[in-house]
Amino acid sequence: MIDLYSWGTPNGRKITIMLEELGLEYTMHPINIAKDDQFKPEFLAISPNNKIPAIVDTDNGQTLFESGAILMYLAEKTGKFMPTEDKARWATIEWLMFQMGGVGPMMGQTHHFVKYNADKSAYASDRYLTETKRLYKVMDARLANNEWLNGDSYSIADIATWPWVARHDWQTVDLNDYPNVARWYKTIAARPATQRGWNVPETEQKIPMP
Amino acid sequence: MIDLYAWATPNSRKVTILLEELGLAYRLHPVQIRLGEQHRHQFLAINPNNKIPALVDHETGIQTFESGAILIYLAEKTGRFLPKSGQARAATLHWLMWQMSGFGPMLGNLEHFSKLNPGRSADAEAHFQREIRRLYGVLNGRLGETDHLNGDAYSIADMATWP
Ligand SMILES: N[C@@H](CCC(=O)N[C@@H](CS)C(=O)NCC(=O)O)C(=O)O
Ligand SMILES: N[C@@H](CCC(=O)N[C@@H](CS)C(=O)NCC(=O)O)C(=O)O
């Protein structure tokens, strides 16, 4: 059984979508980051970086934080969504890292400067929006020749990236400018596990459509 | 034989330090990012994201970019610096991801605003300074509990963070 500590954010949804895909049983412990639950000592004992998501696997007592590490752990535990064949496996890990090191932190800054603090710094807003659009272009080129990011099959690289692309409206990005990303986005949005994972913990939010 | 495309930057040094630890033979192809060499076609064929480092392993035919992926690749190839199972593996991966997604990009952001473009945005400078102080606090707290980030031994999580 998996104990999941999370909230309905892009990094949180990576894990609920993965768990729903895997059909693994899990207990959701909501950590309301708008109310500073992430600074409570019980949570810091699991995630010293005061960020969701984090998990405890009660099958073996292992604790993990960082969404990318949790995705790799769950993929290795179940043998799913991370191919074992060499080429596809390394492409999965490389595009997962591209999400972790690029898409996540840079689009996160776009949310900070463009959406939440639009009046604070035109220079910073512009910097992160430009970088966000560059990242969309890289993904669009990749998905022009490949159905999935790893070039092989639906994987943790897609699962990690999709919830960030689902914030395209926050980023003031028109997905129709990136037709291959839009096609990939809609395909994943139609998966029942994506739709279930989207609303954990329960919300009334609809998946944004371009 | 391994071909490494890199320059003298923190993300590249993660990989050169690991290659030296492993004693693997490699050929270094300098990519001068200040001169824009990362945008050349030959390099984009290896990394469409126009960033160093990137690696080609001729023994296996694998080519990969993103420093974190390269570190895991070399660790699994040699069976070193990434424990194979258990909490030590989990902790190596989560601290590696912490560096990849937090410590690394936030230091890059701070450098951009405070060092390369001071005065452009006081708000952004303060924002990233706060975040970097917080991250150093997290790192210091962890290293107060254990010798190495994964709680077990020197690993790719330390090699990713040190540069
Ligand atoms: N690199 C981390 C980032 C996690 C993250 O940024 N979580 C946000 C919500 S999406 C959070 O918990 N923020 C609360 C805070 O920073 O205080 C991961 O991928 O897990
Ligand atoms: N997440 C990437 C980041 C790589 C990165 O930022 N590389 C920088 C140098 S340290 C670069 O190549 N910059 C050139 C550019 O962005 O045009 C990784 O860890 O490999």
Tab-separated table of C-alpha atoms and ligand atoms in Angstrom:
chain	number	residue	atom	x	y	z
A	1	MET	CA	0.000	0.000	0.000
A	2	ILE	CA	1.201	3.491	-0.888
A	3	ASP	CA	0.689	6.499	1.363
A	4	LEU	CA	0.650	9.559	-0.861
A	5	TYR	CA	1.181	13.066	0.525
A	6	SER	CA	0.127	15.492	-2.148
A	7	TRP	CA	-2.090	18.254	-3.473
A	8	GLY	CA	-3.810	19.064	-6.782
A	9	THR	CA	-0.847	20.722	-8.521
A	10	PRO	CA	1.183	19.731	-11.604
A	11	ASN	CA	3.807	17.863	-9.586
A	12	GLY	CA	1.138	16.239	-7.433
A	13	ARG	CA	-0.908	15.106	-10.427
A	14	LYS	CA	2.038	13.298	-11.994
A	15	ILE	CA	1.791	10.777	-9.178
A	16	THR	CA	-1.984	10.438	-8.949
A	17	ILE	CA	-2.132	9.867	-12.716
A	18	MET	CA	0.645	7.246	-12.476
A	19	LEU	CA	-1.015	5.472	-9.536
A	20	GLU	CA	-4.340	5.432	-11.383
A	21	GLU	CA	-2.626	4.021	-14.495
A	22	LEU	CA	-1.024	1.302	-12.396
A	23	GLY	CA	-4.200	0.552	-10.464
A	24	LEU	CA	-2.146	0.505	-7.255
A	25	GLU	CA	-4.002	1.015	-4.015
A	26	TYR	CA	-3.091	4.232	-2.267
A	27	THR	CA	-4.205	6.399	0.608
A	28	MET	CA	-4.272	10.092	-0.162
A	29	HIS	CA	-3.095	12.424	2.599
A	30	PRO	CA	-3.911	15.947	1.390
A	31	ILE	CA	-1.175	18.490	2.151
A	32	ASN	CA	-2.800	21.845	1.580
A	33	ILE	CA	0.144	23.969	0.461
A	34	ALA	CA	-1.981	27.119	0.497
A	35	LYS	CA	-2.367	26.559	4.247
A	36	ASP	CA	1.315	25.700	4.857
A	37	ASP	CA	0.700	22.028	5.687
A	38	GLN	CA	4.064	21.353	3.977
A	39	PHE	CA	5.894	22.985	6.909
A	40	LYS	CA	4.429	20.709	9.579
A	41	PRO	CA	7.066	18.533	11.286
A	42	GLU	CA	5.256	15.273	10.396
A	43	PHE	CA	5.471	16.178	6.724
A	44	LEU	CA	9.057	17.516	6.899
A	45	ALA	CA	10.116	14.147	8.328
A	46	ILE	CA	9.111	12.631	4.965
A	47	SER	CA	9.951	15.544	2.667
A	48	PRO	CA	12.645	17.791	4.212
A	49	ASN	CA	12.423	20.091	1.181
A	50	ASN	CA	8.862	21.097	2.233
A	51	LYS	CA	7.369	20.230	-1.128
A	52	ILE	CA	4.748	17.794	-2.307
A	53	PRO	CA	4.543	15.082	-3.599
A	54	ALA	CA	6.044	12.458	-1.276
A	55	ILE	CA	5.233	8.784	-0.699
A	56	VAL	CA	5.751	6.053	1.855
A	57	ASP	CA	5.528	2.505	0.509
A	58	THR	CA	4.221	0.491	3.450
A	59	ASP	CA	5.191	-2.766	1.650
A	60	ASN	CA	8.856	-2.054	2.419
A	61	GLY	CA	8.959	1.134	4.502
A	62	GLN	CA	10.691	3.163	1.788
A	63	THR	CA	10.151	6.923	1.713
A	64	LEU	CA	10.532	9.133	-1.329
A	65	PHE	CA	10.074	12.757	-2.305
A	66	GLU	CA	10.654	14.503	-5.684
A	67	SER	CA	8.080	13.553	-8.294
A	68	GLY	CA	10.688	12.284	-10.781
A	69	ALA	CA	12.201	9.898	-8.233
A	70	ILE	CA	8.728	8.685	-7.211
A	71	LEU	CA	7.817	8.001	-10.857
A	72	MET	CA	11.019	5.997	-11.404
A	73	TYR	CA	10.421	4.099	-8.181
A	74	LEU	CA	6.835	3.170	-9.087
A	75	ALA	CA	7.896	2.209	-12.626
A	76	GLU	CA	10.646	-0.059	-11.276
A	77	LYS	CA	8.330	-1.535	-8.639
A	78	THR	CA	5.705	-2.541	-11.224
A	79	GLY	CA	7.759	-2.902	-14.412
A	80	LYS	CA	5.450	-0.470	-16.192
A	81	PHE	CA	5.809	2.829	-18.082
A	82	MET	CA	9.606	2.654	-18.231
A	83	PRO	CA	10.728	0.307	-21.007
A	84	THR	CA	13.559	-2.115	-20.221
A	85	GLU	CA	14.929	-2.159	-23.769
A	86	ASP	CA	18.040	0.046	-23.741
A	87	LYS	CA	17.256	2.739	-26.268
A	88	ALA	CA	13.696	3.382	-25.071
A	89	ARG	CA	14.730	3.219	-21.424
A	90	TRP	CA	17.390	5.923	-21.757
A	91	ALA	CA	15.112	8.077	-23.875
A	92	THR	CA	12.504	7.806	-21.104
A	93	ILE	CA	14.949	8.857	-18.410
A	94	GLU	CA	16.384	11.663	-20.557
A	95	TRP	CA	12.968	13.183	-21.295
A	96	LEU	CA	11.932	12.719	-17.672
A	97	MET	CA	15.023	14.760	-16.709
A	98	PHE	CA	14.169	17.324	-19.375
A	99	GLN	CA	10.866	17.763	-17.553
A	100	MET	CA	12.432	17.807	-14.095
A	101	GLY	CA	15.290	20.156	-14.985
A	102	GLY	CA	13.581	22.335	-17.584
A	103	VAL	CA	9.831	22.175	-18.069
A	104	GLY	CA	8.988	22.056	-14.349
A	105	PRO	CA	11.277	24.723	-12.886
A	106	MET	CA	11.033	27.128	-15.837
A	107	MET	CA	7.264	26.930	-16.262
A	108	GLY	CA	7.006	27.205	-12.487
A	109	GLN	CA	8.719	30.604	-12.767
A	110	THR	CA	6.337	31.542	-15.571
A	111	HIS	CA	3.445	30.808	-13.209
A	112	HIS	CA	5.134	32.964	-10.566
A	113	PHE	CA	5.978	35.973	-12.744
A	114	VAL	CA	3.384	35.873	-15.517
A	115	LYS	CA	0.308	34.685	-13.636
A	116	TYR	CA	0.711	35.574	-9.974
A	117	ASN	CA	2.969	38.654	-10.087
A	118	ALA	CA	2.247	40.060	-13.513
A	119	ASP	CA	3.006	43.626	-12.446
A	120	LYS	CA	6.332	42.948	-10.668
A	121	SER	CA	8.916	42.598	-13.412
A	122	ALA	CA	8.320	42.768	-17.148
A	123	TYR	CA	11.900	41.625	-17.682
A	124	ALA	CA	11.475	38.454	-15.604
A	125	SER	CA	8.036	37.683	-17.070
A	126	ASP	CA	9.479	37.980	-20.537
A	127	ARG	CA	12.496	35.814	-19.715
A	128	TYR	CA	10.424	32.896	-18.440
A	129	LEU	CA	7.765	33.158	-21.109
A	130	THR	CA	10.460	33.081	-23.794
A	131	GLU	CA	12.047	30.030	-22.190
A	132	THR	CA	8.630	28.355	-21.820
A	133	LYS	CA	7.937	28.854	-25.523
A	134	ARG	CA	11.384	27.507	-26.407
A	135	LEU	CA	10.604	24.374	-24.398
A	136	TYR	CA	7.256	23.957	-26.197
A	137	LYS	CA	9.136	24.181	-29.503
A	138	VAL	CA	11.582	21.479	-28.452
A	139	MET	CA	8.664	19.226	-27.448
A	140	ASP	CA	6.749	20.014	-30.620
A	141	ALA	CA	9.725	18.995	-32.772
A	142	ARG	CA	10.179	15.800	-30.769
A	143	LEU	CA	6.492	14.912	-31.048
A	144	ALA	CA	6.422	15.675	-34.784
A	145	ASN	CA	8.298	12.447	-35.451
A	146	ASN	CA	7.244	10.475	-32.411
A	147	GLU	CA	3.923	9.645	-30.882
A	148	TRP	CA	5.417	9.719	-27.374
A	149	LEU	CA	8.362	11.549	-25.833
A	150	ASN	CA	10.531	8.432	-25.541
A	151	GLY	CA	9.819	7.500	-29.159
A	152	ASP	CA	8.397	4.150	-28.116
A	153	SER	CA	5.375	4.094	-25.817
A	154	TYR	CA	3.443	6.052	-23.198
A	155	SER	CA	5.866	6.421	-20.286
A	156	ILE	CA	6.734	8.292	-17.100
A	157	ALA	CA	8.306	10.992	-19.316
A	158	ASP	CA	4.844	11.799	-20.720
A	159	ILE	CA	3.190	11.414	-17.324
A	160	ALA	CA	5.658	13.917	-15.834
A	161	THR	CA	5.241	16.465	-18.606
A	162	TRP	CA	1.492	16.376	-19.272
A	163	PRO	CA	0.294	18.090	-16.027
A	164	TRP	CA	2.594	21.054	-16.780
A	165	VAL	CA	1.243	21.374	-20.289
A	166	ALA	CA	-2.228	21.267	-18.724
A	167	ARG	CA	-1.370	24.713	-17.305
A	168	HIS	CA	-0.928	26.245	-20.774
A	169	ASP	CA	-3.721	28.725	-20.006
A	170	TRP	CA	-1.846	29.994	-16.925
A	171	GLN	CA	1.240	30.369	-19.081
A	172	THR	CA	-0.675	32.392	-21.715
A	173	VAL	CA	0.454	29.772	-24.242
A	174	ASP	CA	-1.889	28.819	-27.094
A	175	LEU	CA	-1.388	25.082	-27.564
A	176	ASN	CA	-2.624	25.346	-31.147
A	177	ASP	CA	0.696	27.035	-31.939
A	178	TYR	CA	2.288	23.656	-31.191
A	179	PRO	CA	0.116	21.191	-33.129
A	180	ASN	CA	2.116	18.087	-32.242
A	181	VAL	CA	2.057	18.939	-28.550
A	182	ALA	CA	-1.694	19.630	-28.835
A	183	ARG	CA	-2.294	16.206	-30.430
A	184	TRP	CA	-0.243	14.454	-27.716
A	185	TYR	CA	-1.945	16.501	-24.988
A	186	LYS	CA	-5.475	15.558	-26.114
A	187	THR	CA	-4.599	11.875	-26.454
A	188	ILE	CA	-3.405	11.758	-22.853
A	189	ALA	CA	-6.326	13.869	-21.610
A	190	ALA	CA	-8.673	11.195	-22.993
A	191	ARG	CA	-7.146	8.396	-20.897
A	192	PRO	CA	-9.477	7.367	-18.052
A	193	ALA	CA	-6.555	7.208	-15.603
A	194	THR	CA	-5.605	10.816	-16.445
A	195	GLN	CA	-9.176	11.902	-15.756
A	196	ARG	CA	-9.274	10.038	-12.435
A	197	GLY	CA	-5.827	11.263	-11.360
A	198	TRP	CA	-6.687	14.858	-12.259
A	199	ASN	CA	-9.229	15.202	-9.476
A	200	VAL	CA	-7.290	13.823	-6.515
A	201	PRO	CA	-7.743	15.253	-3.940
A	202	GLU	CA	-11.261	15.863	-5.115
A	203	THR	CA	-11.873	19.112	-6.952
A	204	GLU	CA	-14.376	20.501	-9.384
A	205	GLN	CA	-11.710	21.486	-11.895
A	206	LYS	CA	-12.042	20.455	-15.528
A	207	ILE	CA	-9.066	19.489	-17.647
A	208	PRO	CA	-8.311	22.604	-19.760
A	209	MET	CA	-8.745	22.017	-23.482
A	210	PRO	CA	-6.973	24.041	-26.176
B	1	MET	CA	34.591	4.598	-26.181
B	2	ILE	CA	32.569	7.505	-24.839
B	3	ASP	CA	32.179	10.867	-26.541
B	4	LEU	CA	31.290	13.650	-24.124
B	5	TYR	CA	30.031	17.017	-25.335
B	6	ALA	CA	30.621	19.535	-22.597
B	7	TRP	CA	32.061	22.812	-21.416
B	8	ALA	CA	33.478	23.969	-18.068
B	9	THR	CA	30.099	24.470	-16.355
B	10	PRO	CA	28.461	22.923	-13.281
B	11	ASN	CA	26.243	20.567	-15.304
B	12	SER	CA	29.184	19.338	-17.373
B	13	ARG	CA	31.457	18.857	-14.396
B	14	LYS	CA	28.973	16.459	-12.833
B	15	VAL	CA	29.764	14.115	-15.702
B	16	THR	CA	33.529	14.661	-15.961
B	17	ILE	CA	33.828	14.061	-12.209
B	18	LEU	CA	31.877	10.794	-12.479
B	19	LEU	CA	33.891	9.653	-15.534
B	20	GLU	CA	37.117	10.339	-13.620
B	21	GLU	CA	35.822	8.447	-10.566
B	22	LEU	CA	34.970	5.511	-12.807
B	23	GLY	CA	38.258	5.655	-14.703
B	24	LEU	CA	36.394	5.309	-18.001
B	25	ALA	CA	38.145	6.453	-21.162
B	26	TYR	CA	36.361	9.334	-22.886
B	27	ARG	CA	36.889	11.877	-25.615
B	28	LEU	CA	35.920	15.422	-24.738
B	29	HIS	CA	34.275	17.553	-27.429
B	30	PRO	CA	34.214	21.125	-26.162
B	31	VAL	CA	30.965	22.949	-26.975
B	32	GLN	CA	31.576	26.645	-26.451
B	33	ILE	CA	28.176	27.803	-25.315
B	34	ARG	CA	29.177	31.494	-25.195
B	35	LEU	CA	29.856	31.230	-28.939
B	36	GLY	CA	26.527	29.509	-29.578
B	37	GLU	CA	28.012	26.143	-30.604
B	38	GLN	CA	25.103	24.365	-28.876
B	39	HIS	CA	22.862	25.572	-31.714
B	40	ARG	CA	24.854	23.829	-34.467
B	41	HIS	CA	23.090	21.085	-36.381
B	42	GLN	CA	25.561	18.354	-35.458
B	43	PHE	CA	25.049	19.094	-31.783
B	44	LEU	CA	21.264	19.459	-32.017
B	45	ALA	CA	21.139	15.954	-33.486
B	46	ILE	CA	22.476	14.743	-30.125
B	47	ASN	CA	20.587	17.198	-27.937
B	48	PRO	CA	17.590	18.931	-29.522
B	49	ASN	CA	17.346	21.013	-26.321
B	50	ASN	CA	20.619	22.833	-27.199
B	51	LYS	CA	22.265	22.287	-23.840
B	52	ILE	CA	25.377	20.564	-22.631
B	53	PRO	CA	26.238	17.982	-21.396
B	54	ALA	CA	25.413	15.188	-23.846
B	55	LEU	CA	27.026	11.795	-24.251
B	56	VAL	CA	27.409	9.117	-26.921
B	57	ASP	CA	28.522	5.648	-25.864
B	58	HIS	CA	29.827	3.837	-28.947
B	59	GLU	CA	29.985	0.533	-27.129
B	60	THR	CA	26.199	0.402	-26.672
B	61	GLY	CA	25.044	2.906	-29.297
B	62	ILE	CA	23.220	4.877	-26.601
B	63	GLN	CA	23.221	8.639	-26.813
B	64	THR	CA	21.725	10.694	-24.072
B	65	PHE	CA	21.447	14.267	-22.818
B	66	GLU	CA	20.438	15.814	-19.463
B	67	SER	CA	23.161	15.497	-16.838
B	68	GLY	CA	20.896	13.529	-14.477
B	69	ALA	CA	20.147	10.913	-17.136
B	70	ILE	CA	23.847	10.659	-18.048
B	71	LEU	CA	24.796	10.112	-14.394
B	72	ILE	CA	22.240	7.306	-13.990
B	73	TYR	CA	23.346	5.784	-17.295
B	74	LEU	CA	27.030	5.662	-16.339
B	75	ALA	CA	26.235	4.450	-12.815
B	76	GLU	CA	24.138	1.570	-14.143
B	77	LYS	CA	26.676	0.749	-16.851
B	78	THR	CA	29.378	0.260	-14.237
B	79	GLY	CA	27.316	-0.735	-11.199
B	80	ARG	CA	28.814	2.070	-9.114
B	81	PHE	CA	27.652	5.177	-7.218
B	82	LEU	CA	23.933	4.258	-7.439
B	83	PRO	CA	22.784	1.552	-5.002
B	84	LYS	CA	20.771	-1.157	-6.756
B	85	SER	CA	17.815	-1.348	-4.372
B	86	GLY	CA	16.313	-0.293	-1.087
B	87	GLN	CA	16.113	3.059	0.647
B	88	ALA	CA	19.672	3.957	-0.422
B	89	ARG	CA	18.617	3.768	-4.093
B	90	ALA	CA	15.415	5.710	-3.377
B	91	ALA	CA	17.362	8.395	-1.521
B	92	THR	CA	20.034	8.660	-4.238
B	93	LEU	CA	17.321	9.234	-6.820
B	94	HIS	CA	15.351	11.771	-4.804
B	95	TRP	CA	18.381	13.865	-3.911
B	96	LEU	CA	19.551	13.678	-7.521
B	97	MET	CA	16.114	14.933	-8.612
B	98	TRP	CA	16.233	17.615	-5.918
B	99	GLN	CA	19.450	18.896	-7.497
B	100	MET	CA	18.113	18.580	-11.064
B	101	SER	CA	14.811	20.324	-10.479
B	102	GLY	CA	15.538	22.672	-7.579
B	103	PHE	CA	19.090	23.459	-6.565
B	104	GLY	CA	20.450	23.516	-10.154
B	105	PRO	CA	17.805	25.603	-11.924
B	106	MET	CA	17.386	27.996	-8.983
B	107	LEU	CA	21.140	28.688	-8.803
B	108	GLY	CA	21.002	29.308	-12.549
B	109	ASN	CA	18.112	31.733	-12.083
B	110	LEU	CA	19.882	33.578	-9.276
B	111	GLU	CA	23.062	33.856	-11.329
B	112	HIS	CA	21.101	35.283	-14.238
B	113	PHE	CA	19.500	38.034	-12.168
B	114	SER	CA	22.063	38.833	-9.463
B	115	LYS	CA	25.354	38.250	-11.229
B	116	LEU	CA	24.759	38.707	-14.954
B	117	ASN	CA	21.916	41.253	-14.892
B	118	PRO	CA	22.010	43.042	-11.541
B	119	GLY	CA	19.447	45.810	-11.165
B	120	ARG	CA	17.148	44.441	-13.881
B	121	SER	CA	14.586	43.136	-11.409
B	122	ALA	CA	14.945	43.661	-7.687
B	123	ASP	CA	11.897	41.476	-7.161
B	124	ALA	CA	13.362	38.519	-9.053
B	125	GLU	CA	16.712	38.892	-7.273
B	126	ALA	CA	15.002	38.788	-3.877
B	127	HIS	CA	12.773	35.899	-4.959
B	128	PHE	CA	15.699	33.692	-6.022
B	129	GLN	CA	17.921	34.735	-3.103
B	130	ARG	CA	15.216	33.564	-0.706
B	131	GLU	CA	14.847	30.283	-2.543
B	132	ILE	CA	18.605	29.631	-2.608
B	133	ARG	CA	18.924	30.328	1.117
B	134	ARG	CA	16.082	27.901	1.729
B	135	LEU	CA	17.717	25.217	-0.446
B	136	TYR	CA	21.098	25.616	1.302
B	137	GLY	CA	19.219	25.229	4.587
B	138	VAL	CA	17.691	21.957	3.364
B	139	LEU	CA	21.102	20.715	2.161
B	140	ASN	CA	22.789	21.676	5.411
B	141	GLY	CA	20.036	19.991	7.423
B	142	ARG	CA	20.459	16.760	5.464
B	143	LEU	CA	24.258	16.784	5.830
B	144	GLY	CA	23.840	17.319	9.560
B	145	GLU	CA	22.219	13.883	9.680
B	146	THR	CA	24.439	11.892	7.327
B	147	ASP	CA	27.843	12.013	5.642
B	148	HIS	CA	26.477	11.727	2.131
B	149	LEU	CA	23.190	12.796	0.605
B	150	ASN	CA	21.778	9.297	0.179
B	151	GLY	CA	22.550	8.428	3.805
B	152	ASP	CA	24.806	5.573	2.747
B	153	ALA	CA	27.833	6.354	0.585
B	154	TYR	CA	29.255	8.780	-1.963
B	155	SER	CA	26.884	8.676	-4.931
B	156	ILE	CA	25.738	10.440	-8.077
B	157	ALA	CA	23.494	12.620	-5.878
B	158	ASP	CA	26.607	14.180	-4.304
B	159	MET	CA	28.359	14.438	-7.676
B	160	ALA	CA	25.350	16.277	-9.124
B	161	THR	CA	25.198	18.759	-6.258
B	162	TRP	CA	28.875	19.492	-5.610
B	163	PRO	CA	29.738	21.416	-8.827
C	1	LIG	N1	11.012	19.183	-7.893
C	1	LIG	C1	9.876	18.941	-7.060
C	1	LIG	C2	9.000	20.144	-7.027
C	1	LIG	C3	7.810	19.977	-6.141
C	1	LIG	C4	7.028	21.268	-5.979
C	1	LIG	O1	7.423	22.314	-6.507
C	1	LIG	N2	5.904	21.201	-5.243
C	1	LIG	C5	5.105	22.372	-4.997
C	1	LIG	C6	3.693	22.168	-5.486
C	1	LIG	S1	3.637	21.742	-7.228
C	1	LIG	C7	5.052	22.612	-3.493
C	1	LIG	O2	4.930	21.682	-2.719
C	1	LIG	N3	5.150	23.881	-3.054
C	1	LIG	C8	5.042	24.240	-1.678
C	1	LIG	C9	6.218	25.059	-1.201
C	1	LIG	O3	7.183	25.223	-1.965
C	1	LIG	O4	6.173	25.550	-0.072
C	1	LIG	C10	9.119	17.722	-7.584
C	1	LIG	O5	9.138	17.528	-8.804
C	1	LIG	O6	8.550	16.976	-6.781
C	2	LIG	N1	18.918	20.196	-17.067
C	2	LIG	C1	20.101	20.276	-17.908
C	2	LIG	C2	20.669	21.661	-17.879
C	2	LIG	C3	21.846	21.827	-18.791
C	2	LIG	C4	22.277	23.275	-18.923
C	2	LIG	O1	21.632	24.187	-18.390
C	2	LIG	N2	23.381	23.511	-19.644
C	2	LIG	C5	23.871	24.855	-19.870
C	2	LIG	C6	25.285	24.985	-19.387
C	2	LIG	S1	25.500	24.488	-17.672
C	2	LIG	C7	23.840	25.143	-21.366
C	2	LIG	O2	24.204	24.302	-22.154
C	2	LIG	N3	23.422	26.343	-21.764
C	2	LIG	C8	23.420	26.758	-23.132
C	2	LIG	C9	22.076	27.230	-23.606
C	2	LIG	O3	21.096	27.098	-22.853
C	2	LIG	O4	22.002	27.735	-24.736
C	2	LIG	C10	21.119	19.267	-17.413
C	2	LIG	O5	21.177	19.037	-16.216
C	2	LIG	O6	21.856	18.706	-18.236
